[in-house]
Coordinates of C-alpha atoms in Angstrom, one line a residue:
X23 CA 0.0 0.0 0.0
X24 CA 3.2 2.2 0.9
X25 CA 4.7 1.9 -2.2
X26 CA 1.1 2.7 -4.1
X27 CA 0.9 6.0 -1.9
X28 CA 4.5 7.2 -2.8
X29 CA 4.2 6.5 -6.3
X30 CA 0.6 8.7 -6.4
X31 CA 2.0 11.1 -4.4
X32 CA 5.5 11.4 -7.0
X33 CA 2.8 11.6 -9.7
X34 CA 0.7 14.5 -8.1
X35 CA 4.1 16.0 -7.9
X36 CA 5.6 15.8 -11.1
X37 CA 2.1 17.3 -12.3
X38 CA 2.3 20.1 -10.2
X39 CA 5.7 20.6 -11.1
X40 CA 4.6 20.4 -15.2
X41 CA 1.8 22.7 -14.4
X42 CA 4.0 25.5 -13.0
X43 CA 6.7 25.7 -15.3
X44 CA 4.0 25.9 -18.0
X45 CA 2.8 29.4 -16.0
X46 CA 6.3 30.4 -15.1
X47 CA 7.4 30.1 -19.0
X48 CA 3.8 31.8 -20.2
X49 CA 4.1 34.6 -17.8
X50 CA 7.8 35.1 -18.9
X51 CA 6.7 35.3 -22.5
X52 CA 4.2 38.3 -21.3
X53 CA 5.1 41.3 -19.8
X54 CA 3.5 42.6 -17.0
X55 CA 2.0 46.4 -17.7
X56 CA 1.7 48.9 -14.3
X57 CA -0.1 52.1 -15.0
X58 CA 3.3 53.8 -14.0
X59 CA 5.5 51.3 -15.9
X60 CA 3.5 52.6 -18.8
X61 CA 4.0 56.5 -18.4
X62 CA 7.7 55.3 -18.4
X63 CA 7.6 53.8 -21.4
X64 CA 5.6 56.5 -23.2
X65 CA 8.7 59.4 -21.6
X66 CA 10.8 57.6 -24.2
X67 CA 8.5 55.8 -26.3
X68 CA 5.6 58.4 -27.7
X69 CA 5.6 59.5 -30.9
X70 CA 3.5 62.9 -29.6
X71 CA 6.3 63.3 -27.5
X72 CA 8.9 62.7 -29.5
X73 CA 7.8 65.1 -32.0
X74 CA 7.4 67.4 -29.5
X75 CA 10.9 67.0 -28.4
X76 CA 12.1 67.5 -32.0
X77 CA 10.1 71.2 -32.4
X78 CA 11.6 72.0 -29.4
X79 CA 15.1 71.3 -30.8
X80 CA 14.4 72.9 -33.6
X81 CA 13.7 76.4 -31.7
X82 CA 16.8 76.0 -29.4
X83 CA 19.0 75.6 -32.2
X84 CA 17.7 78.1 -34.1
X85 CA 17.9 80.7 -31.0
X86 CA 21.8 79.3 -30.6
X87 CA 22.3 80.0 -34.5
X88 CA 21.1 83.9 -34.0
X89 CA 23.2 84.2 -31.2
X90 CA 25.9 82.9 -32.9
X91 CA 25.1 85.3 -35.5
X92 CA 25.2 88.2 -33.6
X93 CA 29.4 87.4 -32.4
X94 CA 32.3 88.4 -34.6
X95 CA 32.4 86.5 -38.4
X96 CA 35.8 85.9 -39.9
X97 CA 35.7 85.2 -43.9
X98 CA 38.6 84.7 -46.4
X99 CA 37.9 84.6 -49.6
X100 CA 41.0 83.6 -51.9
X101 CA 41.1 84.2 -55.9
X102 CA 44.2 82.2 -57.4
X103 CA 43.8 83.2 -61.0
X104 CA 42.4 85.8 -62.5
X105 CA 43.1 86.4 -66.4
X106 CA 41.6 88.5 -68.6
X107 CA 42.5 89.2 -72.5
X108 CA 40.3 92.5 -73.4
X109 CA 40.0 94.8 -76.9
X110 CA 39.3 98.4 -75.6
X111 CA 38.9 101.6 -77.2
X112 CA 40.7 104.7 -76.3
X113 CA 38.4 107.8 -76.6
X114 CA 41.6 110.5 -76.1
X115 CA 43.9 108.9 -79.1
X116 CA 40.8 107.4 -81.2
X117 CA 42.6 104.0 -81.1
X118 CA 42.0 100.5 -80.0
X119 CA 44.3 98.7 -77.6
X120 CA 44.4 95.4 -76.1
X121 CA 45.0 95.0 -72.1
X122 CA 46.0 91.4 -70.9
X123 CA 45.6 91.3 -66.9
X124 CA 46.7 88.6 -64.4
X125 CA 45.7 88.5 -61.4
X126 CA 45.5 87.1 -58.0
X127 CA 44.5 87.9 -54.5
X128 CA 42.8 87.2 -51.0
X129 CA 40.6 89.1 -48.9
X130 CA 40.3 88.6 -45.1
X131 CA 37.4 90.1 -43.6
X132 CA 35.6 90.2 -39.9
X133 CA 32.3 91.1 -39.5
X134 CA 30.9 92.4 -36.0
X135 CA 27.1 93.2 -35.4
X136 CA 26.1 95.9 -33.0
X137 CA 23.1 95.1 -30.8
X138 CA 22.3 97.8 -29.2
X139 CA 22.6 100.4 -32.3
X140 CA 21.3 97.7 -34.4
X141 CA 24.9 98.7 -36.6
X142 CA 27.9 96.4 -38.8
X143 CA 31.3 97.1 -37.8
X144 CA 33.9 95.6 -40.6
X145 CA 37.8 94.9 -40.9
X146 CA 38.7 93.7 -44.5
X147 CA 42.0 93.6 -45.9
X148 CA 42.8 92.7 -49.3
X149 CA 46.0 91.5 -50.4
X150 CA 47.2 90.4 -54.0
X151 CA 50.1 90.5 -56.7
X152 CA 48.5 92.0 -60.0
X153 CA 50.5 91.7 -63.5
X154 CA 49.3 94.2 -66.5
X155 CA 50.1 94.2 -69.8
X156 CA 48.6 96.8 -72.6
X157 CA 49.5 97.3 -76.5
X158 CA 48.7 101.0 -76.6
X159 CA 51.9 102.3 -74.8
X160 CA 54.0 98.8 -74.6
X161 CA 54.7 98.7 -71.6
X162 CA 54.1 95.9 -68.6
X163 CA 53.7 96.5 -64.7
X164 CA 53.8 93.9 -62.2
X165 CA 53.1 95.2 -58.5
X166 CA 51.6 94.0 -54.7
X167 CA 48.9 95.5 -53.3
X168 CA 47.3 95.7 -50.4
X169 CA 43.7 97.5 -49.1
X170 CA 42.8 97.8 -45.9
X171 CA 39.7 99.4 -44.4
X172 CA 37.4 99.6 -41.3
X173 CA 33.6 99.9 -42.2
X174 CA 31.0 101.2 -40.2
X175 CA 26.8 100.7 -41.2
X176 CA 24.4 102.6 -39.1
X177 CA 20.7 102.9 -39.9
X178 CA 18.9 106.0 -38.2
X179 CA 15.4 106.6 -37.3
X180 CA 13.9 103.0 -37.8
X181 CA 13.7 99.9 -35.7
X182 CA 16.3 97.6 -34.1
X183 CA 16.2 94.7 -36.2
X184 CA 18.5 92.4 -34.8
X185 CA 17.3 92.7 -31.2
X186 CA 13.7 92.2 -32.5
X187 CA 15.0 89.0 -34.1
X188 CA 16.5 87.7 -31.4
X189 CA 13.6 88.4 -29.2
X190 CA 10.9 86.6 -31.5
X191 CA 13.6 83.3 -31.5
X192 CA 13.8 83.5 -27.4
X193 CA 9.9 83.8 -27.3
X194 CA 9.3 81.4 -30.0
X195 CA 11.7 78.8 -28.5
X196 CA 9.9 79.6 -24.9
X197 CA 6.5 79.0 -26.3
X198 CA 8.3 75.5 -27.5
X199 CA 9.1 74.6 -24.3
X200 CA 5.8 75.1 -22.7
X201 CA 4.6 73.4 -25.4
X202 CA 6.8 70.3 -24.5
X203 CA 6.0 70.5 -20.8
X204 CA 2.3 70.5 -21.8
X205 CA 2.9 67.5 -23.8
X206 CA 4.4 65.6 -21.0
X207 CA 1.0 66.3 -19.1
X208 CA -1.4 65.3 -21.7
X209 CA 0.8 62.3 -22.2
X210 CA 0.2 61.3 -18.7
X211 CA -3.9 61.7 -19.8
X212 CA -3.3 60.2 -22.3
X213 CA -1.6 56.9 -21.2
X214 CA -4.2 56.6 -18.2
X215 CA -7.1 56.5 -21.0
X216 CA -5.4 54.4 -23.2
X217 CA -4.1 52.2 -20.1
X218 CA -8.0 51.8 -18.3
X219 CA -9.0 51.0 -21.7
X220 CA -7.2 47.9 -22.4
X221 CA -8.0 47.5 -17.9
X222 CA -11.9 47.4 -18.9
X223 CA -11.4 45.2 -22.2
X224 CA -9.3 42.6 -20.1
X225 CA -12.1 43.0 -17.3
X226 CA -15.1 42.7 -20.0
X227 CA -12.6 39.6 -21.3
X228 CA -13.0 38.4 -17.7
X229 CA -15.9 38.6 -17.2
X230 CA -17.0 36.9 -20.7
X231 CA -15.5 33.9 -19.2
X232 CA -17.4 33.7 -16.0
X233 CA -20.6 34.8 -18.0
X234 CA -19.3 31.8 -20.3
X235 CA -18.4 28.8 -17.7
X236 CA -21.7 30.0 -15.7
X237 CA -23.5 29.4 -18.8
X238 CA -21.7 25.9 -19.1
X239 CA -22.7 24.5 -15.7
X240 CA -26.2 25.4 -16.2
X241 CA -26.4 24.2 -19.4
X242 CA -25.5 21.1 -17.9
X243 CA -27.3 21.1 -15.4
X244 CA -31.0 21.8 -17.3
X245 CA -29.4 19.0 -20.2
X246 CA -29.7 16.8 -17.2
X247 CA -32.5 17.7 -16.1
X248 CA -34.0 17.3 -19.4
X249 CA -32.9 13.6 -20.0
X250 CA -34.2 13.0 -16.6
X251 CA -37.7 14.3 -17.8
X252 CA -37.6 17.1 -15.0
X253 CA -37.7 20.2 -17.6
X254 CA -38.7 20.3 -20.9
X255 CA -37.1 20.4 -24.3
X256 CA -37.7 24.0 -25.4
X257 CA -35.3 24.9 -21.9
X258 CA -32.8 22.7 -23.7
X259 CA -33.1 25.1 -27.2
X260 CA -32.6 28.4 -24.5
X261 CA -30.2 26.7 -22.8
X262 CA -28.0 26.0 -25.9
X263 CA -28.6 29.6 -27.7
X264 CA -27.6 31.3 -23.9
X265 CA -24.3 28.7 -24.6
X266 CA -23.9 30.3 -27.9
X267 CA -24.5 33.4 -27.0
X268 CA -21.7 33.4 -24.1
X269 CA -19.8 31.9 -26.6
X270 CA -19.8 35.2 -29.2
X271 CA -19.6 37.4 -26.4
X272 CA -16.2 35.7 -25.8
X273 CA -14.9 35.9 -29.0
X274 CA -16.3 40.0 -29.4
X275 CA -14.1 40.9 -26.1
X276 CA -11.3 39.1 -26.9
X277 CA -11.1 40.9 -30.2
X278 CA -11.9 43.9 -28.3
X279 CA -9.2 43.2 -26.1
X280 CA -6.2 42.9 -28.7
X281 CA -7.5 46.1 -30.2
X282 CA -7.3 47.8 -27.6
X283 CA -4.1 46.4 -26.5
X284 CA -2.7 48.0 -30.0
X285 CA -3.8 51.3 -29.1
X286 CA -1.4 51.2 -26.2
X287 CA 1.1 49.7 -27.9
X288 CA 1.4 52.7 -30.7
X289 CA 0.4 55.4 -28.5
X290 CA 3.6 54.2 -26.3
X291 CA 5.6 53.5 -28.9
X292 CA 6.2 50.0 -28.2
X293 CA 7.0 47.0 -30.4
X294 CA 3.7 45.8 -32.1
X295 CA 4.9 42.1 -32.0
X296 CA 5.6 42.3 -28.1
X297 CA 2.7 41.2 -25.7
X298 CA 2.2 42.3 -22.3
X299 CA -0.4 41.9 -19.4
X300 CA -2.3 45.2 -17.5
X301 CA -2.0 44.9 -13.6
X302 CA -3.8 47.6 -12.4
X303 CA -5.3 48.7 -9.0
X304 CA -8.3 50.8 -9.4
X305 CA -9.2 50.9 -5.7
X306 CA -9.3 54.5 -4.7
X307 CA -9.3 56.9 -1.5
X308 CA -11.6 60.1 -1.7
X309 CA -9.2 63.0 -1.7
X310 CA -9.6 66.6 -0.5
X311 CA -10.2 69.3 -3.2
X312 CA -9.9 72.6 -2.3
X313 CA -11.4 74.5 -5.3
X314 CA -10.3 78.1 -4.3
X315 CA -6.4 76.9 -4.3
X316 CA -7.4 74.6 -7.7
X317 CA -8.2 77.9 -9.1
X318 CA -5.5 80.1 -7.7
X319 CA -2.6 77.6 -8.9
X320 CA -4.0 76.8 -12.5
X321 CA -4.1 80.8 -13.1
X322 CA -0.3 81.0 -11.3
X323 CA 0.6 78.0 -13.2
X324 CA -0.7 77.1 -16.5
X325 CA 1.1 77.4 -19.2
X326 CA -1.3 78.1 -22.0
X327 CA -1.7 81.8 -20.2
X328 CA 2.1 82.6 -20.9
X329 CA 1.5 81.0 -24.5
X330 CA -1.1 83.7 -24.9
X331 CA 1.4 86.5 -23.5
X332 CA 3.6 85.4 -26.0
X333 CA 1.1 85.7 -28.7
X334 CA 0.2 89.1 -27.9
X335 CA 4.5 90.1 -27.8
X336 CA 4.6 88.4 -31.5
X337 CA 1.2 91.0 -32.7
X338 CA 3.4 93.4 -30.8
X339 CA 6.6 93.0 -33.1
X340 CA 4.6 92.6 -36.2
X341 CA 2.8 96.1 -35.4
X342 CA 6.4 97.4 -35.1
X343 CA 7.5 96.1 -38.7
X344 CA 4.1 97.3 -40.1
X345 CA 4.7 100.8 -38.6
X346 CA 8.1 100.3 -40.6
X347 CA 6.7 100.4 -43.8
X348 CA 7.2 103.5 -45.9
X349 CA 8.9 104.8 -42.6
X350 CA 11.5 107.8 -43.1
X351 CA 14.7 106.1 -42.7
X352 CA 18.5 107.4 -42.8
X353 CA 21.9 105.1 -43.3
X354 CA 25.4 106.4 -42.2
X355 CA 28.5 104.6 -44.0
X356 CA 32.0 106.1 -42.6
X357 CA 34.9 103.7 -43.9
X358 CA 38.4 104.8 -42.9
X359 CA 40.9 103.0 -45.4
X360 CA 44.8 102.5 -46.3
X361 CA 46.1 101.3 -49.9
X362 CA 49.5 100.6 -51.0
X363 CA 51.2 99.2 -53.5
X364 CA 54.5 99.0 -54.6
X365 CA 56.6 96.0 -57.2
X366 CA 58.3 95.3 -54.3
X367 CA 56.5 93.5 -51.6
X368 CA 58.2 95.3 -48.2
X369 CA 57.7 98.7 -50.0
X370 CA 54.1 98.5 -50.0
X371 CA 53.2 100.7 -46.9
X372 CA 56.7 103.1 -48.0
X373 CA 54.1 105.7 -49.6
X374 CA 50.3 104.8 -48.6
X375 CA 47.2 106.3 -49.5
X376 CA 44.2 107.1 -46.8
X377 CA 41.3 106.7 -48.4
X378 CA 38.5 108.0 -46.0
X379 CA 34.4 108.2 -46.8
X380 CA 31.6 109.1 -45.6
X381 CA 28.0 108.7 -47.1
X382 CA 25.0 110.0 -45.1
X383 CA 21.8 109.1 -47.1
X384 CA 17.8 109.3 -45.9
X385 CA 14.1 107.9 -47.6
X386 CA 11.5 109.9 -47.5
X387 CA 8.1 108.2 -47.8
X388 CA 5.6 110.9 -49.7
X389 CA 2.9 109.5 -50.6
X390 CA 1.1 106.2 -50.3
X391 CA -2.6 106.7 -50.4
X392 CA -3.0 105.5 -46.6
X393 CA -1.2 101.9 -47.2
X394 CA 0.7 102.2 -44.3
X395 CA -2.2 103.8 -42.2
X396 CA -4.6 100.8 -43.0
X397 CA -1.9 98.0 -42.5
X398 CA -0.9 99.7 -39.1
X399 CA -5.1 99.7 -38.0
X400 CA -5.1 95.8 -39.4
X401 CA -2.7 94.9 -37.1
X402 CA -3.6 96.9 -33.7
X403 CA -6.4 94.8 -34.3
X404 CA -5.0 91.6 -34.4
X405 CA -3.2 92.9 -31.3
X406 CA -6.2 93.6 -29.5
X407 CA -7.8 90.1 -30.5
X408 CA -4.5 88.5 -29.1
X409 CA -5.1 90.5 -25.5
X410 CA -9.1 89.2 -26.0
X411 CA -7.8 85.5 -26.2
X412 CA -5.6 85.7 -22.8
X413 CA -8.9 86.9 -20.6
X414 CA -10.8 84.1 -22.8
X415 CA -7.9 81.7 -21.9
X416 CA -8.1 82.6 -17.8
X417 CA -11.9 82.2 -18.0
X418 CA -11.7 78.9 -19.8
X419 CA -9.2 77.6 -17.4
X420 CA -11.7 78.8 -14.7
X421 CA -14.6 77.1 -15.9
X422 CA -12.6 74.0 -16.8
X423 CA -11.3 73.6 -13.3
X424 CA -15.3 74.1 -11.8
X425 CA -16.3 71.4 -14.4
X426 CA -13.8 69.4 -12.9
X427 CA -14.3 69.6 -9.6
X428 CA -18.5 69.2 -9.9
X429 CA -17.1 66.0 -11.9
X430 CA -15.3 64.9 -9.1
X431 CA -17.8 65.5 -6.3
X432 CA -20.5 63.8 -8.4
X433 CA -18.3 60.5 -9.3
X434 CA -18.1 59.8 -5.6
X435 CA -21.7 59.3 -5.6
X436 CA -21.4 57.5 -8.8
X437 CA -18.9 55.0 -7.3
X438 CA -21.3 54.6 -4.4
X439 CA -24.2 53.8 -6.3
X440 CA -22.3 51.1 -8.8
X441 CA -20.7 49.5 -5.6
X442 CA -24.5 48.3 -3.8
X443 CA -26.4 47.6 -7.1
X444 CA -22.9 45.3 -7.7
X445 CA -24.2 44.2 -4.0
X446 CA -27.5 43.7 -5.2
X447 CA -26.8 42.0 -8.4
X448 CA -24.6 39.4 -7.4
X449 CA -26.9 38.4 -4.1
X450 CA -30.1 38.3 -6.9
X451 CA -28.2 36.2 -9.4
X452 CA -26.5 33.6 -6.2
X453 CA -30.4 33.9 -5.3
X454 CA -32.2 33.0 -8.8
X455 CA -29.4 30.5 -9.4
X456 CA -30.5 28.3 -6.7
X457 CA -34.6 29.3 -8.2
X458 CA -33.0 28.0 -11.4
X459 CA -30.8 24.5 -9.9
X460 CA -34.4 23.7 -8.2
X461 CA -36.4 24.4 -11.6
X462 CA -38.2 27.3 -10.4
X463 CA -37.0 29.7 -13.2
X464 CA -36.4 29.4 -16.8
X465 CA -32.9 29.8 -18.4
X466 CA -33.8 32.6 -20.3
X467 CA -34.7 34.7 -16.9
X468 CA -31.7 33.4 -15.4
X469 CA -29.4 34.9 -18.0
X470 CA -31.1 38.2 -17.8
X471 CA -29.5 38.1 -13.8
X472 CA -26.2 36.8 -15.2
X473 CA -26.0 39.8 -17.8
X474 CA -27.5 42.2 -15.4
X475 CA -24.7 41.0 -13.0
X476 CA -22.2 41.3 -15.6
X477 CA -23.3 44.8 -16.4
X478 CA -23.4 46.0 -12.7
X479 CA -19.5 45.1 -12.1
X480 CA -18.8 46.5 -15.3
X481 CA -20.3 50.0 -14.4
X482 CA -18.6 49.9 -10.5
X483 CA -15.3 49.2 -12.5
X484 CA -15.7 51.8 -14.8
X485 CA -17.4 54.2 -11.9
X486 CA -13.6 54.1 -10.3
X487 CA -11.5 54.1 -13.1
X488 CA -13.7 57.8 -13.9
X489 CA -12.9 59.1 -10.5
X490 CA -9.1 58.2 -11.3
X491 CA -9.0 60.1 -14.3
X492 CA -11.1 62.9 -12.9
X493 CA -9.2 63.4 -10.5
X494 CA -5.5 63.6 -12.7
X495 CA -7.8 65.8 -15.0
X496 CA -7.8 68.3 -12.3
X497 CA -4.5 67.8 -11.9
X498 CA -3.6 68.8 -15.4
X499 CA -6.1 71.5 -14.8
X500 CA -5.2 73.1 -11.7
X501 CA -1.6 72.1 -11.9
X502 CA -1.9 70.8 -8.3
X503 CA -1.5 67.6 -7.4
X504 CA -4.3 67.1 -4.8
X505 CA -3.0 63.5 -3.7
X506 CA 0.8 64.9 -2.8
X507 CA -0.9 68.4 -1.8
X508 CA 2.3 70.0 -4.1
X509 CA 2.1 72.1 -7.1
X510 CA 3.5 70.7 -10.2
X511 CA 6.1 72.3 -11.8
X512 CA 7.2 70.8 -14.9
X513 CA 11.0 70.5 -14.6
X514 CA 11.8 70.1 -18.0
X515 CA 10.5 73.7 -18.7
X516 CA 12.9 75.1 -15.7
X517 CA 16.2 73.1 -16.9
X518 CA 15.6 74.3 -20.3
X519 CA 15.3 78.1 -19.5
X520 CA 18.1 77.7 -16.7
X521 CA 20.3 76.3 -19.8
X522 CA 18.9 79.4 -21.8
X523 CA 19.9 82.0 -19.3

């Protein structure tokens, strides 16, 4: 008898044994999906985000270009050859002549901008060996020369151009960068939706088996009853459509499921082919919302207020260029120069030439037939639209934050409700099962309570997973994280405009 036990007992073990490295090896081919595992993977993952990231490079290195732009440039430009064969004709002795010219040279040149006047301050020096040759007077000359001259460009009575340009790129790549911290927000939103969704198809999956082996043992049980002559036939017929039934409902929320399992998967940027498993905990703990400091923060905080101050800045510059049009503008050009040349290169410099000049010059706008008065009212306009949109952005974020706090408040009593008619429904159904097991009710009726049960932990489920979002709704809204009691300050935003300054 001994040997009988051990050997049943060895048995019981090796199938045990089978059974859990068949779990072990599925669960390993799965990976297993936390909400917060998810917004990980999205941080590096998202396309949104990614792009995001991009446009935001874009701007930075476009500000770090202008600023570049603005620092001394340093240019050489170097000629080797130049030869020219030329017929001419000489007015004075009524003759044509023919001039042969070789030539070659290099000119260095550095370039400064001037920020504040809005000015160009140049070096440039010239330096070359030039050979000549002409047929009218026979004779050749072969010297070095070198030019060299400081340039200065001032424009009078108009706008600063190159501060205005570097302005626009600072604002444009600030309004990037709120843009990217908003992003990282909405991808937060946007991962929880996506992430509860695939929760609720798995549940809804879940569920469609229970529905489905409930359905199975009560099948069974009225077959049974049937070939026993306790029920008759036609609660066979319902009995097998309620099987097939269960059976499509399956099928639907499985496809369901994989859909919405490759929504995640693209939103978070992960491998299509990769397959993973949602653990979530949608258990929650009412939290204290206080809607005054909801309100307060989120007008302190939110971004898309600065966005709209930025807006209005841009209408701002563009009223300036459009005041610029036809404007009465002056240019000063002073150069102060020294030539020299000589056939002998250390002799260059023995007798130079200055060669100063100055050119003042001005445009004066006469007439337009009220162009530049039209365009000038056009655009005080758009500016005053722009200053309209920042007090319609503050209300919005107002009434968003009310909307989500009412939302809030009301889901509690949502929750409430869902949890006792979950109660109820699952008491009715244990209670018109045992009806059903002692032939008192029909299959069809019984079904009803298995879908109404089915519905009733859908809805509780769903009831939390709303507060949830609600709740990180306000969050986005109100910029305050209500759970922590902290404000959120995206630090993305901060590093970036630390690394600007």
């Amino acid at each position: 008898m001994t040997p009988l036990i051990t050997m049943k007992q060895m048995l019981k073990t090796i199938f045990a044994g089978l059974i859990m490295v068949f779990i072990i090896s599925e669960a390993s081919s799965q990976e297993v999906l936390t909400l917060q595992k998810a917004i990980d993977f999205a941080e590096t993952g998202s396309p949104d985000l990614k792009r995001s990231s991009l446009n935001l490079e874009r701007f930075q290195k476009s500000l770090e270009a202008q600023r570049a732009a603005l620092k001394s440039r340093f240019s050489l430009d170097v000629s080797p050859v130049m030869f020219s064969r030329n017929r001419r004709f000489d007015n004075r002795v009524s003759e044509w002549y023919t001039n042969e010219n070789f030539e070659t040279s290099a000119l260095f040149r550095v370039e400064q901008p001037i920020l504040v006047t809005d000015g160009t301050i140049s070096l440039t020096n010239e330096f070359g060996w030039s050979s000549s040759f002409s047929d009218a007077t026979d004779t050749e000359s072969e010297v070095f020369y070198n030019n060299l001259y400081l340039n200065l460009n001032q424009p009078l009575f108009t706008y600063n151009r190159q501060k205005l340009e570097l302005k626009e790129l600072e604002l444009s790549f600030e309004n990037a960068n709120l843009s990217y911290a908003m992003q990282r927000l909405n991808l937060e939103r946007n991962v929880t939706e996506f992430f509860y969704n695939v929760y609720m198809a798995q549940m809804n999956l879940n569920i469609a088996r229970e529905e489905l082996e409930n359905t199975q043992k009560s099948y069974d049980i009225i077959l049974n009853k049937v070939e026993a002559g306790l029920a008759a036939k036609e609660e066979q017929y319902q009995a097998e459509l309620n099987l097939a039934t269960a059976k499509s409902t399956l099928q639907n929320r499985e496809v369901t499921f994989e859909n919405a399992k490759d929504q995640l998967k693209l939103y978070l940027g992960m491998d299509l082919y990769k397959d993973f498993t949602i653990l979530a905990d949608v258990a929650i703990n009412p939290v204290p919302v206080d809607l005054e400091k909801a309100i307060e923060t989120g007008l302190e905080s939110r971004m898309e207020l600065r966005q709209r101050e930025i807006d209005i800045s841009s209408s701002q510059f563009e009223l300036i260029r459009t005041k610029s049009l036809n404007e009465f503008r002056g240019d000063v050009n002073l150069r102060l120069g020294i030539s020299g040349d000589d056939p002998q290169l250390n002799e260059i410099f023995d007798a130079p030439t200055n060669s100063p000049s100055v050119a003042i010059s001005f445009s004066v706008p006469l007439w337009d037939w009220g162009e530049r008065k039209a365009r000038i009212a056009a655009q005080e306009a758009a500016v005053a639209t722009q200053k309209l949109n920042l007090t319609d952005e503050e209300n919005q974020i107002i009434i968003s934050i009310r909307q989500s706090f009412r939302n809030l408040q009301n889901q509690l009593n949502q929750i409430e409700i869902a949890r006792q008619s979950q109660t109820n429904a699952q008491l009715t159904y244990e209670i018109n099962l045992e009806r059903y097991e002692n032939g008192d009710l029909t299959g069809m009726d019984l079904n009803l309570y298995q879908t109404q049960l089915s519905e009733n932990k859908i809805s509780y489920a769903q009831a939390l997973i709303n507060y949830k979002i609600e709740l990180l709704n306000l969050k986005i809204q109100s910029l305050y994280d209500f759970e922590e009691d902290e404000k959120i300050l995206p630090s993305e935003l901060y590093l970036n405009e630390n690394q600007n300054n």
